[in-house]
Tab-separated table of C-alpha atoms in Angstrom:
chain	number	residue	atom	x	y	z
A	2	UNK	CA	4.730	-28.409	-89.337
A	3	UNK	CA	4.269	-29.776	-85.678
A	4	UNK	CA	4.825	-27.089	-82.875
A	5	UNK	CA	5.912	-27.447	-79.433
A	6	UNK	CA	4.518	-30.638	-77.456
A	7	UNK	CA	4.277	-30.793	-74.110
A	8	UNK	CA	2.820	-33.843	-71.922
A	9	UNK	CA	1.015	-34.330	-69.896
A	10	UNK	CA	-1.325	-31.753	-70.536
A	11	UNK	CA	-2.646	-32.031	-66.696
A	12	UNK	CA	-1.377	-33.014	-63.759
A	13	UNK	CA	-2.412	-33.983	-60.103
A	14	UNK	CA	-0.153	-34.557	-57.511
A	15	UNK	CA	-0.072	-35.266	-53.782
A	16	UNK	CA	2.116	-32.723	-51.593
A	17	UNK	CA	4.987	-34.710	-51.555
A	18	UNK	CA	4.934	-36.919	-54.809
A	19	UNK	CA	7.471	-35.966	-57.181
A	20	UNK	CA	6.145	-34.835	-61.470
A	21	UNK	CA	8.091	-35.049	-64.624
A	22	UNK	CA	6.917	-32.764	-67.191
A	23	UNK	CA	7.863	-33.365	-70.968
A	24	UNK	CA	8.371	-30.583	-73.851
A	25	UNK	CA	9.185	-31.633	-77.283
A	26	UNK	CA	10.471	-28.797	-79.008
A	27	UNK	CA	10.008	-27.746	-82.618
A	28	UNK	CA	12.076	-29.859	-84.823
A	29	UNK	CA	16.054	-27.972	-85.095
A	30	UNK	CA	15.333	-25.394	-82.564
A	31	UNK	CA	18.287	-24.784	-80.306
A	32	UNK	CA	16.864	-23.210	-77.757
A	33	UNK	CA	14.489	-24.102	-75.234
A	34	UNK	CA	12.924	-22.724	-72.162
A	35	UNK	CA	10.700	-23.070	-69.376
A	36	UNK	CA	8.051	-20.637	-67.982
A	37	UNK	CA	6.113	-21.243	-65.128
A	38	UNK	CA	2.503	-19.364	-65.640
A	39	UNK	CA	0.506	-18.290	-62.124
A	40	UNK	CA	-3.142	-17.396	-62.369
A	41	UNK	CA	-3.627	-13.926	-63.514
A	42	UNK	CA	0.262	-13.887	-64.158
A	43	UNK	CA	2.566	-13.179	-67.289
A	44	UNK	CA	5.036	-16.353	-67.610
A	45	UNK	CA	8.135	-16.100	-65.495
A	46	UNK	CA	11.140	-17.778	-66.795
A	47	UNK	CA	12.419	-20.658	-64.819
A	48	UNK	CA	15.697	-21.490	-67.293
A	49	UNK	CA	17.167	-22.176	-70.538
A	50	UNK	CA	18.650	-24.454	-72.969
A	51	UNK	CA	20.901	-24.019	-75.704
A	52	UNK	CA	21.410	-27.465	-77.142
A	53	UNK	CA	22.369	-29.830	-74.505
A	54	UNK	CA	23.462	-26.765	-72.126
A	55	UNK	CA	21.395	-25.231	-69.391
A	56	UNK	CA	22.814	-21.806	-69.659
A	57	UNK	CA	20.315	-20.616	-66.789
A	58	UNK	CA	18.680	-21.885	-64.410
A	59	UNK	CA	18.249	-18.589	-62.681
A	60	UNK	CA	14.263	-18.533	-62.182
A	61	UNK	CA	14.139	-22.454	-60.586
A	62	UNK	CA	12.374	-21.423	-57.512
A	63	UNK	CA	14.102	-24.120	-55.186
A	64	UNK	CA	16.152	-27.331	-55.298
A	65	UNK	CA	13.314	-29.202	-56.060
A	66	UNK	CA	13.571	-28.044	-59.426
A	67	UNK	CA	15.610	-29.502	-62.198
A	68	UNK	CA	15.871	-29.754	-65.622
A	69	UNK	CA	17.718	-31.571	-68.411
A	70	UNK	CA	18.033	-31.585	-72.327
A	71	UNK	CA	20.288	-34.518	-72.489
A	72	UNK	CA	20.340	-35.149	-76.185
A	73	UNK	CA	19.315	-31.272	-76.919
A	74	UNK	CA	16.038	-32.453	-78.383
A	75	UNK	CA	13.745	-33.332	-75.866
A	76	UNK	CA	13.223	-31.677	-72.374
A	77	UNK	CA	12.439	-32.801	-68.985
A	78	UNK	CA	11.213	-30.404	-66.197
A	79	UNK	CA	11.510	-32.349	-62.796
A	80	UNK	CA	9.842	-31.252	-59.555
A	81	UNK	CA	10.901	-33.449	-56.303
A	82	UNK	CA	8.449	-33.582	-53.070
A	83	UNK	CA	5.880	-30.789	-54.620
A	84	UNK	CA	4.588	-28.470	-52.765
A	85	UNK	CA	0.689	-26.968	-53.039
A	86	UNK	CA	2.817	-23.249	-54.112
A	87	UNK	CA	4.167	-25.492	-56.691
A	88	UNK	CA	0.719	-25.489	-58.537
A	89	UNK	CA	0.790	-23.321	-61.855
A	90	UNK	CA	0.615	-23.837	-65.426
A	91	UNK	CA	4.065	-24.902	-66.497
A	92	UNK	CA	4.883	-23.588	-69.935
A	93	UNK	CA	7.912	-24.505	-72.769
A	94	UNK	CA	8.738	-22.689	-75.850
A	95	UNK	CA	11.453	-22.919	-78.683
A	96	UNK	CA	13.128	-20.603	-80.744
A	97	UNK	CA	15.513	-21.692	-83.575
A	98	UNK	CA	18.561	-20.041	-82.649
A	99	UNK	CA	20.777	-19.025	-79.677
A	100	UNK	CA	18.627	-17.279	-77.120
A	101	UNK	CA	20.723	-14.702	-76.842
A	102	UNK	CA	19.973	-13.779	-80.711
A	103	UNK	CA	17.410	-10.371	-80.662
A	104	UNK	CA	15.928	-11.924	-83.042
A	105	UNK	CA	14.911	-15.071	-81.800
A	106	UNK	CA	10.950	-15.716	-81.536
A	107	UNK	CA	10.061	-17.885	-79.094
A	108	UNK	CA	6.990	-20.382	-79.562
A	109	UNK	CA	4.887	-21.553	-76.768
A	110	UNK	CA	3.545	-24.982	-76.324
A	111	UNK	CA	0.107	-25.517	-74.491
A	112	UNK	CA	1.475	-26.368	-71.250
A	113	UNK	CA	0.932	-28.672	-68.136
A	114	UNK	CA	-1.490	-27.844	-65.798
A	115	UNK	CA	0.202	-28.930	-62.369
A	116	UNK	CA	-2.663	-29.224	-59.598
A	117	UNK	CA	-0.513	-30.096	-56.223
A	118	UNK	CA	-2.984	-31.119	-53.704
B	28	UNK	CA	9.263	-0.654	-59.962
B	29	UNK	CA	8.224	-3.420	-62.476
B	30	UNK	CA	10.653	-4.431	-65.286
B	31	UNK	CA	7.588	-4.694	-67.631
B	32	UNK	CA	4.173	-2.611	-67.261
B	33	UNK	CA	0.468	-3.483	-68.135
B	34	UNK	CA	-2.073	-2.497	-67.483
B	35	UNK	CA	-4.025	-5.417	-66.315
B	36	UNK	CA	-7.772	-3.682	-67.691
B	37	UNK	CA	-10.195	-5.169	-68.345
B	38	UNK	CA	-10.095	-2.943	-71.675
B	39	UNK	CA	-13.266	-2.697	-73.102
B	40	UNK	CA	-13.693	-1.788	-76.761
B	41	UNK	CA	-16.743	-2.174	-79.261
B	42	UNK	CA	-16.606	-4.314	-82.257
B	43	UNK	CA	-14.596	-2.236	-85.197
B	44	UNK	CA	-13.307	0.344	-82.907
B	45	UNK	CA	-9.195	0.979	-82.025
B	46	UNK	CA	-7.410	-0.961	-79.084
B	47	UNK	CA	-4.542	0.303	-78.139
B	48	UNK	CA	-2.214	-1.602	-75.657
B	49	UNK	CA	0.207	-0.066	-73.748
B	50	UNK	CA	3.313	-1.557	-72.296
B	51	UNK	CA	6.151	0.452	-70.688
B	52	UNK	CA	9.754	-1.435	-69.121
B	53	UNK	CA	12.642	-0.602	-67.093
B	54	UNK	CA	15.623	-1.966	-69.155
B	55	UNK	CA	16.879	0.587	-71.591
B	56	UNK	CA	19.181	-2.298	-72.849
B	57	UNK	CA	16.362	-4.355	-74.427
B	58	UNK	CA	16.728	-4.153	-78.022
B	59	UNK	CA	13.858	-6.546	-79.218
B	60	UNK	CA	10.120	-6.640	-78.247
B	61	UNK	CA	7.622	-9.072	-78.696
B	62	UNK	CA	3.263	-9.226	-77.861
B	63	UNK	CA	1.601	-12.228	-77.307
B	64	UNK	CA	-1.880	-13.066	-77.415
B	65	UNK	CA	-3.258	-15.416	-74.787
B	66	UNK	CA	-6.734	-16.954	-74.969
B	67	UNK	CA	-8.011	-17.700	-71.758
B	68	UNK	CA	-6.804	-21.634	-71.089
B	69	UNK	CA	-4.366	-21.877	-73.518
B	70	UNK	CA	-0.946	-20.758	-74.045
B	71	UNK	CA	1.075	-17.370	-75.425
B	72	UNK	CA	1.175	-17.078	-79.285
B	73	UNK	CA	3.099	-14.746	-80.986
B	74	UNK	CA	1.444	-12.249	-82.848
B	75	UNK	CA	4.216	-9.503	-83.373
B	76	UNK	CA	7.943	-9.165	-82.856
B	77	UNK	CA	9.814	-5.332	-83.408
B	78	UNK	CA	13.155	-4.285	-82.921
B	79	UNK	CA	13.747	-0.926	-84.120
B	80	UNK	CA	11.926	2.308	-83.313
B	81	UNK	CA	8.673	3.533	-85.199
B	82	UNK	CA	5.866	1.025	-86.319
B	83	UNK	CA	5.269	-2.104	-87.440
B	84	UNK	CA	1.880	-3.201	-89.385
B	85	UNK	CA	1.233	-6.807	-90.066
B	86	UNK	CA	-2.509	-6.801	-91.372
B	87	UNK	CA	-5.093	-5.262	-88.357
B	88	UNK	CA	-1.758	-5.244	-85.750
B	89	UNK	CA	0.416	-2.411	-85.352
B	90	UNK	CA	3.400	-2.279	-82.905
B	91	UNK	CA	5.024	0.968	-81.786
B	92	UNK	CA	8.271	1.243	-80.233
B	93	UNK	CA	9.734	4.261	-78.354
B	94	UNK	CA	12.970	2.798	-76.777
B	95	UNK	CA	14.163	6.798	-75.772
B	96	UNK	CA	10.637	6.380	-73.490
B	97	UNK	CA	10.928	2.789	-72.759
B	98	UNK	CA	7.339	2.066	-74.162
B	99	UNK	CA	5.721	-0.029	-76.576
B	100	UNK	CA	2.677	-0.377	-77.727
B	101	UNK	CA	0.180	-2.458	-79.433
B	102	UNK	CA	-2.842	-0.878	-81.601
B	103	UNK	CA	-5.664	-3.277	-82.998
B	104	UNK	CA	-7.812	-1.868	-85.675
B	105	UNK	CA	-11.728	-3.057	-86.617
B	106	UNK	CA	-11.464	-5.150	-83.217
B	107	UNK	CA	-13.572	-8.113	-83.874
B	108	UNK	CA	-15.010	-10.282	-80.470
B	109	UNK	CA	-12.181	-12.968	-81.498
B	110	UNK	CA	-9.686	-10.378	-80.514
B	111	UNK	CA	-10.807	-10.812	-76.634
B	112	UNK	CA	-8.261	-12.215	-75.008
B	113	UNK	CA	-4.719	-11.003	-72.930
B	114	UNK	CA	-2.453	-9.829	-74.651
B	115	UNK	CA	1.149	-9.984	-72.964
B	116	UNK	CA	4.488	-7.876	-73.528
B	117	UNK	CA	7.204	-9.283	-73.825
B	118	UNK	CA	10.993	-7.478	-73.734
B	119	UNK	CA	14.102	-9.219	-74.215
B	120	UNK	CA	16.825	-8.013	-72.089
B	121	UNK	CA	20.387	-7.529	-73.851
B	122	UNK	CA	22.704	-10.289	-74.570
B	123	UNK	CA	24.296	-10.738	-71.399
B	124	UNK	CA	21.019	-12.382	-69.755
B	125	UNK	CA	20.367	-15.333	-72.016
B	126	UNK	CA	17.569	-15.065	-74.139
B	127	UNK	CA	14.838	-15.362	-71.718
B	128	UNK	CA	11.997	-13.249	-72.331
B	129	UNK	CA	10.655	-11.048	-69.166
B	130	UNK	CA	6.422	-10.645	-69.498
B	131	UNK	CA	4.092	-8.381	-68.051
B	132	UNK	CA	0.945	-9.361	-66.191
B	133	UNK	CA	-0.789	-8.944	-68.952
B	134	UNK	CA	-3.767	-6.417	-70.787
B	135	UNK	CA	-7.188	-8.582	-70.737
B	136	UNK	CA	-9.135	-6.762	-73.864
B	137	UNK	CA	-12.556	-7.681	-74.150
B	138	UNK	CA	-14.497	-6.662	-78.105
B	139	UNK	CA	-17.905	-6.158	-77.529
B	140	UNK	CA	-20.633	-6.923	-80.496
């Protein structure tokens, strides 16, 4: 079956222009979150869906971050007036139940490659 | 100190020896455990989840897990050169912090012909 999407797969930006990054989760998965990937870096978790809920939105780094899930399908990660720190490899995954399940395995999609020049 | 702990390597092995990954974290509340394997360009895929002390095998992979030490580790037998990549662990922290999964930096293992 079809794993995570995400589009688009790269992105360049002027400092200042504002990105909206897509994920399109596995088909039934509840959960969904967002990692933001740094060179050389594990993922570090920016927040998390459960359904239509953002449960956490701990990791956003600033203001400029936001997210939504309005229909609990499809995701939207939205960065206003980026900033060159802003440049990573932005990451979604899925898992099938509630996130707070031990069990739950989460599965990556291939990510967006945000360049913020 | 570090929730989660890589080492970052390179670890260098030759083709059909043992690699053994070690991860250690600060949380004694994390319950489950996952390692990911990350190509260089592309994105984490899940090669092993374990959630109860002692081993796991699935095929060449073998997870330990030691949660009285706070380690885990990863052991790759007959490495083969498509095995080179970084390979990530992953704990999840108990219930009461959502689900998200906290990663290490990373062990880059490179399998020499």
């Amino acid at each position: 079956g079809a794993g995570v999407s995400q589009s688009p797969r790269y992105k360049v930006a002027k400092r200042g222009q504002d990105v909206a990054l897509r994920c399109d989760p596995i088909s039934g998965h509840v959960s969904l979150f967002w990692y933001q990937q740094a060179l050389g870096q594990g993922p570090e978790f920016l927040t998390y869906f459960q359904n239509e809920a953002q449960l956490d939105k701990s990791g956003l780094p600033s203001d400029r971050f936001f997210a939504e899930r309005p229909e609990g399908s499809v995701s939207t990660l939205k960065i206003q007036r980026t900033q060159q720190e802003d440049s990573a490899v932005y990451l979604c995954a899925s898992s099938l139940g509630a996130g707070t399940s031990g069990y739950n395995e989460q599965f990556f999609g291939p990510g967006t490659r945000l360049t913020v020049l | 100190q570090k929730e989660v702990e890589q080492n970052s390597g390179p670890l260098s092995v030759p083709e059909g020896a043992i690699a053994s990954l070690n991860c250690t974290y600060s949380d004694r509340g994390s319950q489950s455990f996952f390692w990911y394997r990350q190509y260089s360009g592309k994105s984490p895929e899940l090669i092993m989840s374990i959630y109860s002390n002692g081993d796991k095998e699935d095929g060449r992979f073998t997870a330990q897990l030691n949660k009285a030490s706070q380690y885990v580790s990863l052991l790759i037998r007959d490495s083969q050169p498509s095995d080179s990549a970084t390979y990530l662990c992953a704990p999840l922290p108990p219930d009461n912090q959502g689900g998200k999964l906290i990663f290490g930096q990373g062990t880059e293992l490179s399998v020499k012909p």
